[in-house]
PDB file of C-alpha atoms in Angstrom:
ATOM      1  CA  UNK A   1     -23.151   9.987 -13.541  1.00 61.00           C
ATOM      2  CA  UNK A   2     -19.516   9.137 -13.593  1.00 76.00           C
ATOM      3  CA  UNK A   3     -18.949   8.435 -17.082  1.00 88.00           C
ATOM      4  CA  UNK A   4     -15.997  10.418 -18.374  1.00 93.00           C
ATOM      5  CA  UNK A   5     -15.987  10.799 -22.345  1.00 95.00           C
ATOM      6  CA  UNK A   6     -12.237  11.117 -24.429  1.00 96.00           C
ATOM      7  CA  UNK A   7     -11.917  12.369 -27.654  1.00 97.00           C
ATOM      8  CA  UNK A   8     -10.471  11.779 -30.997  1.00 97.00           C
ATOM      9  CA  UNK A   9     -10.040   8.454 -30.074  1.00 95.00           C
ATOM     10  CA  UNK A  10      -7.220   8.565 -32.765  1.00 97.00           C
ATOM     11  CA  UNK A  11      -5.043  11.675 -33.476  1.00 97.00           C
ATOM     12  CA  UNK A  12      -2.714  11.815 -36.202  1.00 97.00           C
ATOM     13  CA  UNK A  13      -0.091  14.479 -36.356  1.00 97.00           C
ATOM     14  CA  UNK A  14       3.317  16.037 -37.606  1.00 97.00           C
ATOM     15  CA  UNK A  15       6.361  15.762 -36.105  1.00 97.00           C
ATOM     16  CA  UNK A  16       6.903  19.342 -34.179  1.00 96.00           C
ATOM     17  CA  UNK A  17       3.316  19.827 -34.384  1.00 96.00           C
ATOM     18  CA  UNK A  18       0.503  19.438 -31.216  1.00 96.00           C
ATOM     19  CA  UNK A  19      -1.363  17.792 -30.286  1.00 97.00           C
ATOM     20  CA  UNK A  20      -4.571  17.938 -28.266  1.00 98.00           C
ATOM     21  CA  UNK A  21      -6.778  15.387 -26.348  1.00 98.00           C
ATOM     22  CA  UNK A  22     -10.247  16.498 -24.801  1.00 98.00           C
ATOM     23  CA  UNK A  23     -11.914  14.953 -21.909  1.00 98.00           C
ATOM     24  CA  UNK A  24     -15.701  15.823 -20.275  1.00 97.00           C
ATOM     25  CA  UNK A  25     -16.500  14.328 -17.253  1.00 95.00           C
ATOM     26  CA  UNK A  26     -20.175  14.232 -15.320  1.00 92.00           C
ATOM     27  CA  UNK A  27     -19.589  14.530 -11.627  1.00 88.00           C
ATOM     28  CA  UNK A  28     -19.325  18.219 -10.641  1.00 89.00           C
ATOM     29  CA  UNK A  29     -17.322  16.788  -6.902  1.00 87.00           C
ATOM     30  CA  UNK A  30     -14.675  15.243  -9.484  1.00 90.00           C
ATOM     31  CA  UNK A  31     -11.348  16.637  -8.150  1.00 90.00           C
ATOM     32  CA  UNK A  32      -8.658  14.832  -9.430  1.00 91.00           C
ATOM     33  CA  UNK A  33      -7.798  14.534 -13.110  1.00 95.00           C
ATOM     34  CA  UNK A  34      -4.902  12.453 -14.137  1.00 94.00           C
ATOM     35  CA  UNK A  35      -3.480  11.915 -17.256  1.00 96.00           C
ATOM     36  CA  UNK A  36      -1.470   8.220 -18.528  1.00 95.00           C
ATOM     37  CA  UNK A  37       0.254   7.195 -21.569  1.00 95.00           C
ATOM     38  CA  UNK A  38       0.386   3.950 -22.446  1.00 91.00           C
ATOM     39  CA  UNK A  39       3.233   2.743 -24.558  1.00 89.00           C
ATOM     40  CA  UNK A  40       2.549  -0.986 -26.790  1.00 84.00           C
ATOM     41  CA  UNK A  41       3.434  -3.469 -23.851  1.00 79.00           C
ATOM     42  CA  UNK A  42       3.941  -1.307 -21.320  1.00 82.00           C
ATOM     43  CA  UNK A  43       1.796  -0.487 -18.535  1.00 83.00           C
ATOM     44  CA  UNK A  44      -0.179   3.283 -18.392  1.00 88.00           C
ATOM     45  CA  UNK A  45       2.320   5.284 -16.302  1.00 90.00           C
ATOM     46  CA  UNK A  46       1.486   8.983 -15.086  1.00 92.00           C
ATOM     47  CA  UNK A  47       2.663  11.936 -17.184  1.00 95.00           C
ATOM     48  CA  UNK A  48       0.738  14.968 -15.372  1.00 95.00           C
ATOM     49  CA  UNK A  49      -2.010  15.687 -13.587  1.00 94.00           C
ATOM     50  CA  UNK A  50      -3.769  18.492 -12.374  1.00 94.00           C
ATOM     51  CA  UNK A  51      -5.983  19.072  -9.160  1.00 91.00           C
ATOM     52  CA  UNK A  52      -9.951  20.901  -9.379  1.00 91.00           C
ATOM     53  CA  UNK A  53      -8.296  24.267  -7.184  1.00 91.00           C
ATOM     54  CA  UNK A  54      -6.168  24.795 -10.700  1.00 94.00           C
ATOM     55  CA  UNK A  55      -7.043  25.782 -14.160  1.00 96.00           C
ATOM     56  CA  UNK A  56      -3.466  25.258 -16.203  1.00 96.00           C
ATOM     57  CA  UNK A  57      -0.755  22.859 -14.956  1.00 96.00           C
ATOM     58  CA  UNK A  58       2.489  22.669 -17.238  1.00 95.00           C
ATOM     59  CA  UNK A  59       5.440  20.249 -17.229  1.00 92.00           C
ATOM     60  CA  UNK A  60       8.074  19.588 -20.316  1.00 88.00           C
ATOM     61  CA  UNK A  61       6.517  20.197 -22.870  1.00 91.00           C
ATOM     62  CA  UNK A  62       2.910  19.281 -21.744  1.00 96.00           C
ATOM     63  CA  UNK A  63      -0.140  21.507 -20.765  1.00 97.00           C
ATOM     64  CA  UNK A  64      -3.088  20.313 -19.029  1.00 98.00           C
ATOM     65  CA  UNK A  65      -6.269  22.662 -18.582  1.00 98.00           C
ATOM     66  CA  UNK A  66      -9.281  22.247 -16.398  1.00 97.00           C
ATOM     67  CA  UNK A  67     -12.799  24.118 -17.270  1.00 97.00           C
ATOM     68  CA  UNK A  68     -14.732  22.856 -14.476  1.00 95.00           C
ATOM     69  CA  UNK A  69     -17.536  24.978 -15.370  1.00 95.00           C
ATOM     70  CA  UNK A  70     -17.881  22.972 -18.314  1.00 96.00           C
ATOM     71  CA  UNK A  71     -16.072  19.651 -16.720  1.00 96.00           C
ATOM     72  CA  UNK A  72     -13.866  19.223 -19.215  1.00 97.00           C
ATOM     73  CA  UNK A  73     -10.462  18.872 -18.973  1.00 98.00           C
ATOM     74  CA  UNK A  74      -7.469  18.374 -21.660  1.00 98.00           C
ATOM     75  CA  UNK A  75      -4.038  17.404 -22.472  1.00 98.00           C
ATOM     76  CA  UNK A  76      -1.636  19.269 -24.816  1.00 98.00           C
ATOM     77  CA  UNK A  77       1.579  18.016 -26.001  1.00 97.00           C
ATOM     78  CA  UNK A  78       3.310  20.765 -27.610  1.00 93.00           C
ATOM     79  CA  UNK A  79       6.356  20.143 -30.332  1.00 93.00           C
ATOM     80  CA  UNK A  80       5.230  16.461 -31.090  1.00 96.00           C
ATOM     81  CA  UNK A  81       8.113  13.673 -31.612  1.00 96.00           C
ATOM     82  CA  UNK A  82       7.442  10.116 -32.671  1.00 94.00           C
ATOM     83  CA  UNK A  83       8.476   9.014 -28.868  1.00 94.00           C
ATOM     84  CA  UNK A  84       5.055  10.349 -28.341  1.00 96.00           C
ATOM     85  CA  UNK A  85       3.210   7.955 -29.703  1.00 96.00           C
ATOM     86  CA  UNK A  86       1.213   5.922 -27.084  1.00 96.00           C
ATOM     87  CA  UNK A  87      -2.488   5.583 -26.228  1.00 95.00           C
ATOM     88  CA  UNK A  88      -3.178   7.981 -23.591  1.00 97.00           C
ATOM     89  CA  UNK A  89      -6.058   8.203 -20.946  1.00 96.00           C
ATOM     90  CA  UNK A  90      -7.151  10.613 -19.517  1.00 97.00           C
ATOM     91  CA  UNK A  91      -9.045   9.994 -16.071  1.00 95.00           C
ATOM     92  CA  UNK A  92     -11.408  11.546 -13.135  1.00 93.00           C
ATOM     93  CA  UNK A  93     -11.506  10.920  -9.493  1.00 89.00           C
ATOM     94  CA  UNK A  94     -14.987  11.050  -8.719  1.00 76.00           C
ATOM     95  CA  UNK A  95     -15.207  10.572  -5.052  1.00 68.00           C
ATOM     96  CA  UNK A  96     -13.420   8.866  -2.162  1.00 71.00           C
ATOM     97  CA  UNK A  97     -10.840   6.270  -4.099  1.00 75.00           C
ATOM     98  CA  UNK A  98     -12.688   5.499  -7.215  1.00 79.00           C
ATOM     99  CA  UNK A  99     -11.220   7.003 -10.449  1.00 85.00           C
ATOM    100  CA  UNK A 100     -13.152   6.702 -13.846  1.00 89.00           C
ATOM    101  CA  UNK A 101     -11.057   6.338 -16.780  1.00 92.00           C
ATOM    102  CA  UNK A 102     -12.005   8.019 -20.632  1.00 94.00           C
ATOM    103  CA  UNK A 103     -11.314   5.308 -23.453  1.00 92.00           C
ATOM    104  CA  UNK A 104      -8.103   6.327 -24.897  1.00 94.00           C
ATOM    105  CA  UNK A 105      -7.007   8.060 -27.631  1.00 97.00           C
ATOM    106  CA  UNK A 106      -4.485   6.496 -29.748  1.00 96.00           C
ATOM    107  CA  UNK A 107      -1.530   8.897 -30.734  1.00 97.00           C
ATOM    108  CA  UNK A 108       0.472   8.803 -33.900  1.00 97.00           C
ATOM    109  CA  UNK A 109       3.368  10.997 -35.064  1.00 97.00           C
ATOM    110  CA  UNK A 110       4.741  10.924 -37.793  1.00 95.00           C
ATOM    111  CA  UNK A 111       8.150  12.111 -38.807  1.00 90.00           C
TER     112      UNK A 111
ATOM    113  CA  UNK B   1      10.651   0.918  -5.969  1.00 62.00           C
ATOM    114  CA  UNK B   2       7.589   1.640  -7.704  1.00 66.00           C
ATOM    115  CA  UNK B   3       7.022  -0.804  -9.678  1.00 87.00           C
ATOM    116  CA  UNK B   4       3.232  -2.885  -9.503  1.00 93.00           C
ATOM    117  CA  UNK B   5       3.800  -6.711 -10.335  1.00 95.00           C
ATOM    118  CA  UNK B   6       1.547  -8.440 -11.564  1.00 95.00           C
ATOM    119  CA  UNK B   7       1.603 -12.430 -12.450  1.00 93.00           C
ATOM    120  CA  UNK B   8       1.119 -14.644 -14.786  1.00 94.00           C
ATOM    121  CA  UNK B   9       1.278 -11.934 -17.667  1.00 93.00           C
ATOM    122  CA  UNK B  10      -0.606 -14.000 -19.768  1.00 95.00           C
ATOM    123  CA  UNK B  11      -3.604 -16.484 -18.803  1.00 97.00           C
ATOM    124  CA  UNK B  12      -5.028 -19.231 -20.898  1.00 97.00           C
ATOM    125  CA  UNK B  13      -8.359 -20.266 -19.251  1.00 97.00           C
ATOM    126  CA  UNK B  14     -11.518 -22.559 -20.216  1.00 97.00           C
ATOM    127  CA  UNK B  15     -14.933 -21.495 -20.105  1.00 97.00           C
ATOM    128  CA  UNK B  16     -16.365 -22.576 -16.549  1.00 96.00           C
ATOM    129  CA  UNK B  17     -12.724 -22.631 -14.655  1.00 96.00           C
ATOM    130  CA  UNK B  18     -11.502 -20.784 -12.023  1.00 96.00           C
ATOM    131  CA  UNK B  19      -9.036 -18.191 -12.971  1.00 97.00           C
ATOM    132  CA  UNK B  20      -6.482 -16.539 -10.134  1.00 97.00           C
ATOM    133  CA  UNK B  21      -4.717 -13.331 -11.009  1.00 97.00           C
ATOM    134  CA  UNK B  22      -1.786 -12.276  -8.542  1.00 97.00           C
ATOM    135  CA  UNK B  23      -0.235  -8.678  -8.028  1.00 97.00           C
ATOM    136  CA  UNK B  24       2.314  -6.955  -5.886  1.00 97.00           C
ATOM    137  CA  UNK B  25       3.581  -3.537  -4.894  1.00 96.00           C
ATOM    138  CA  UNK B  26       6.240  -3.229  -2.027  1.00 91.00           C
ATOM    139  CA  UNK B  27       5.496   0.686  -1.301  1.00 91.00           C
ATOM    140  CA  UNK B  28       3.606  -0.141   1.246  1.00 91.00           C
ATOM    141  CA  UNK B  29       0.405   1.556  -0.340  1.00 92.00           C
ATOM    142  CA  UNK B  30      -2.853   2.051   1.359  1.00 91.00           C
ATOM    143  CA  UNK B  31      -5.342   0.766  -1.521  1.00 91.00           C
ATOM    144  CA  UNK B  32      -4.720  -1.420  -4.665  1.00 94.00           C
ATOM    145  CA  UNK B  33      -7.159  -1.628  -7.508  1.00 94.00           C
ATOM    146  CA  UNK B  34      -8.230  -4.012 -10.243  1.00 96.00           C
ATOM    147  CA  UNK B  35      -9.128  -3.123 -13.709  1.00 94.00           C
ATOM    148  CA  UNK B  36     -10.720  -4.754 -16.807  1.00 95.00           C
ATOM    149  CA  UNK B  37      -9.581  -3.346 -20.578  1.00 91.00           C
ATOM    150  CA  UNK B  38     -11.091  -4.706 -23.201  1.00 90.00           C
ATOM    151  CA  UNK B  39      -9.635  -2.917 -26.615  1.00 85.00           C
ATOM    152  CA  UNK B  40     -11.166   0.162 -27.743  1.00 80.00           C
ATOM    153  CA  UNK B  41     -12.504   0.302 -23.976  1.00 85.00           C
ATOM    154  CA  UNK B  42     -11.614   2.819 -21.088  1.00 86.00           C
ATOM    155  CA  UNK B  43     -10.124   0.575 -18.297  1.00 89.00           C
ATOM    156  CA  UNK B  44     -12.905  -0.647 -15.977  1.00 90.00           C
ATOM    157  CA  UNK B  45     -12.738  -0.342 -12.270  1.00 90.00           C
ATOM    158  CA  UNK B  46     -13.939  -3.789 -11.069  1.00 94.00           C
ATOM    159  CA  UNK B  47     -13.001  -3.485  -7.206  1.00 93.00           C
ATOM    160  CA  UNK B  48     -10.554  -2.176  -4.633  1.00 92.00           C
ATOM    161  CA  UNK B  49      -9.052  -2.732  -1.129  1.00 93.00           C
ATOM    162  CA  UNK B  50      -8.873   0.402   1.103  1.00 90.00           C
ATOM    163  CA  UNK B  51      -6.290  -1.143   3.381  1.00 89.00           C
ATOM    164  CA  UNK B  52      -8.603  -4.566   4.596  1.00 92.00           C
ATOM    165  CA  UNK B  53     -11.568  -3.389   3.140  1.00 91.00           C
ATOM    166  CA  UNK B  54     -12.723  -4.326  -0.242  1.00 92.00           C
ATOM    167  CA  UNK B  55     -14.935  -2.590  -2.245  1.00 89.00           C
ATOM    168  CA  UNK B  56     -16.649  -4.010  -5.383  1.00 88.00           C
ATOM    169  CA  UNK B  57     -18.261  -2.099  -8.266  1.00 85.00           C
ATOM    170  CA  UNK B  58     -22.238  -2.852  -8.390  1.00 81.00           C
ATOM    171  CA  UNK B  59     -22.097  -4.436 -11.930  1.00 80.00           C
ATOM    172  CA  UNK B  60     -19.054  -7.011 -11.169  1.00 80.00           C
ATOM    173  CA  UNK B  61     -20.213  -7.569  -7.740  1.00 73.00           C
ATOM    174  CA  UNK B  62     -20.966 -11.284  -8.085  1.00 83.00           C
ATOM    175  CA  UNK B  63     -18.636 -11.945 -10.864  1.00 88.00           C
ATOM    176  CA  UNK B  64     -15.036 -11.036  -9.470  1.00 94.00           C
ATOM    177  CA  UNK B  65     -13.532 -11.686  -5.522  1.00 94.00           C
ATOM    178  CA  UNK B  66     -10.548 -10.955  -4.525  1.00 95.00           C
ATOM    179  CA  UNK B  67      -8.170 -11.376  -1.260  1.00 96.00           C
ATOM    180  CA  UNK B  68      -5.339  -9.073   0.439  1.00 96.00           C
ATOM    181  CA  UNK B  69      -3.787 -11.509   2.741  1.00 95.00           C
ATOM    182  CA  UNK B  70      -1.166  -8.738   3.588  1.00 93.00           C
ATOM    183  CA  UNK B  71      -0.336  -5.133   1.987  1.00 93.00           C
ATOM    184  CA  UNK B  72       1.676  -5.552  -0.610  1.00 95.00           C
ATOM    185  CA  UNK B  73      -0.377  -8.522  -2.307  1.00 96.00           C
ATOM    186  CA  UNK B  74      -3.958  -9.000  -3.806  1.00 97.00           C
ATOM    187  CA  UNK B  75      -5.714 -11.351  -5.495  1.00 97.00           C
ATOM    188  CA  UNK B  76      -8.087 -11.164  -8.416  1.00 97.00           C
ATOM    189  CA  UNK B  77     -10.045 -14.485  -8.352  1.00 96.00           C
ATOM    190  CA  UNK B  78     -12.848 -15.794 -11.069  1.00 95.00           C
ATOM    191  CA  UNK B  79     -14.655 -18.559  -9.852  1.00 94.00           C
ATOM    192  CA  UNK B  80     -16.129 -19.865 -13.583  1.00 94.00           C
ATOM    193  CA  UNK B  81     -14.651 -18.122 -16.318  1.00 95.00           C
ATOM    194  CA  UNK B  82     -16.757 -17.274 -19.038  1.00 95.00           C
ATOM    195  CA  UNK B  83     -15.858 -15.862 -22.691  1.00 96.00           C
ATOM    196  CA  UNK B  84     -16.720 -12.333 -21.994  1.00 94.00           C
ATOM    197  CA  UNK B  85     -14.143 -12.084 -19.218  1.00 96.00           C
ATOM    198  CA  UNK B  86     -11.114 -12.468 -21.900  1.00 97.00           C
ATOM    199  CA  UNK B  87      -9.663  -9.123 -21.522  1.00 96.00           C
ATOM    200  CA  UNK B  88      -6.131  -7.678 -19.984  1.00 94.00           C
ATOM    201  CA  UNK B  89      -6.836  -6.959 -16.410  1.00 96.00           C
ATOM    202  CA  UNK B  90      -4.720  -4.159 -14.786  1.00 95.00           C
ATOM    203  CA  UNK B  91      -3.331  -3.835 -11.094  1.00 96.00           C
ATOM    204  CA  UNK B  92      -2.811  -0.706  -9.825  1.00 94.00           C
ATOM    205  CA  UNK B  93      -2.204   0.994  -6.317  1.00 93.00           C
ATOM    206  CA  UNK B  94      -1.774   4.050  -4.539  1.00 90.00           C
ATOM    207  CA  UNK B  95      -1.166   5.464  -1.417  1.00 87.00           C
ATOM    208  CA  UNK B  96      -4.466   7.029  -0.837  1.00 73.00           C
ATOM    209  CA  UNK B  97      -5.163   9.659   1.165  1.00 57.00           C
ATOM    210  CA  UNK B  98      -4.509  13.299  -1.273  1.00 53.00           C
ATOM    211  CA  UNK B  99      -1.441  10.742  -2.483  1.00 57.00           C
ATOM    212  CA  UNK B 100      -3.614   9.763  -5.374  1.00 73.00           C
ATOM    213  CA  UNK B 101      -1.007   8.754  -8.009  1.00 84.00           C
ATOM    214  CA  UNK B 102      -2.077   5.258  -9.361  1.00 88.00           C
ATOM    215  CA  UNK B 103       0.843   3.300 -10.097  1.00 91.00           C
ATOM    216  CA  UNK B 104       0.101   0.066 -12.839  1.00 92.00           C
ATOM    217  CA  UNK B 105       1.228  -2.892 -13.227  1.00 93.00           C
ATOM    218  CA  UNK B 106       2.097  -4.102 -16.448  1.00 90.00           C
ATOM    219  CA  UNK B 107      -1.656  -6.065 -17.043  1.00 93.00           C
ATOM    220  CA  UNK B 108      -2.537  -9.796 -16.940  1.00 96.00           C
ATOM    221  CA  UNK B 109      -3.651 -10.645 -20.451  1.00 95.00           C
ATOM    222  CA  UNK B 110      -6.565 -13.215 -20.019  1.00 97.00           C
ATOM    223  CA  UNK B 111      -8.080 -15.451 -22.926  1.00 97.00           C
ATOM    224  CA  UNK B 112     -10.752 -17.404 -21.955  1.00 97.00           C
ATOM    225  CA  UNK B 113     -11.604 -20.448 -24.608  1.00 96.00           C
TER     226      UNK B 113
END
């Protein structure tokens, strides 16, 4: 299988709160796990990403972790702001130069 | 540069006509990739060229082509558009190797009457 499932597909927070998005994925060789927000009429761009030989990757203000005993994988966004608002996906390479996206999660902070 | 162009950014097509969907990237990237998001939907990988070669998903196989006359373009081409192809299709590319950033392009939004 190379389904990969995302969930809440809408989180609604606080501002200064976090926030957390969880992703399961099916392919045990998945290696690659990349994370995109998408901002209304913008195109996804890259935030972070994190690699199978690590468990925690960290950059401003943003923590991913990687279970892959469990493939699952998730994003935290720590000290929320409104300018985080977006839909963000969360994604698995599964092999060669295929990468199987979740569905999205639609983020909303509110002041 | 690393931006992903992608043209026209919004398509008006009628059911049974062909439908041509351009993109561009000038980093001189290995592989380029075409996706179909439909709303509430996780993007869907419908095909992409490893250099010259092109690989298509299974389920779109007969439903989508597409051409790379050089690197830095490729074509998404729908020979008779039906009404469940209406969707915003996504160009994206990368440099492939262990470079596996996907860089987008801002999405062709296709409405198919």
């Amino acid at each position: 299988g190379e389904q990969v499932e995302q969930l809440p597909s809408i989180l609604r927070v606080q501002e200064g709160s976090s926030a957390s998005i969880n992703c399961t994925y099916e392919n045990s060789a998945s290696n690659y796990f990349p994370w995109y927000k998408q901002e209304p009429g913008e195109n996804p761009k890259l935030i972070i990403d994190i690699r199978s030989n690590m468990e925690r990757k960290q950059t401003q203000g943003l923590i991913v972790l990687l279970d892959k005993k469990a493939k699952r994988f998730s994003l935290h966004i720590t000290d929320t702001q409104p300018g985080d608002s977006a839909m963000y996906f969360c994604a698995a390479r599964t092999g060669g130069y295929k990468v199987v996206f979740g569905s999205g999660t639609r983020l909303l902070v509110s002041p | 540069d690393t931006t992903v162009k992608q043209n026209p950014r919004y398509k008006l097509a009628r059911v049974g006509k062909p439908v041509n969907l351009i993109c561009s990237q000038t980093m001189n990237h290995d592989t380029m990739y075409w996706y179909q998001k439909k709303p509430n939907q996780a993007p869907k990988l419908l095909l992409f060229y490893y250099d010259k070669i092109l690989n298509r998903e299974a389920d779109t196989f007969e439903k989508f082509q597409s051409s790379r006359p050089n690197n830095s373009f490729c074509s998404l081409y729908i020979g008779s558009a039906g009404l469940e192809y209406s969707a915003m299709y996504l160009c994206a590319s990368s440099r492939g190797g262990n470079q596996d950033t996907q860089y987008f392009g801002p999405g062709t939004r296709l409405l198919v009457l």
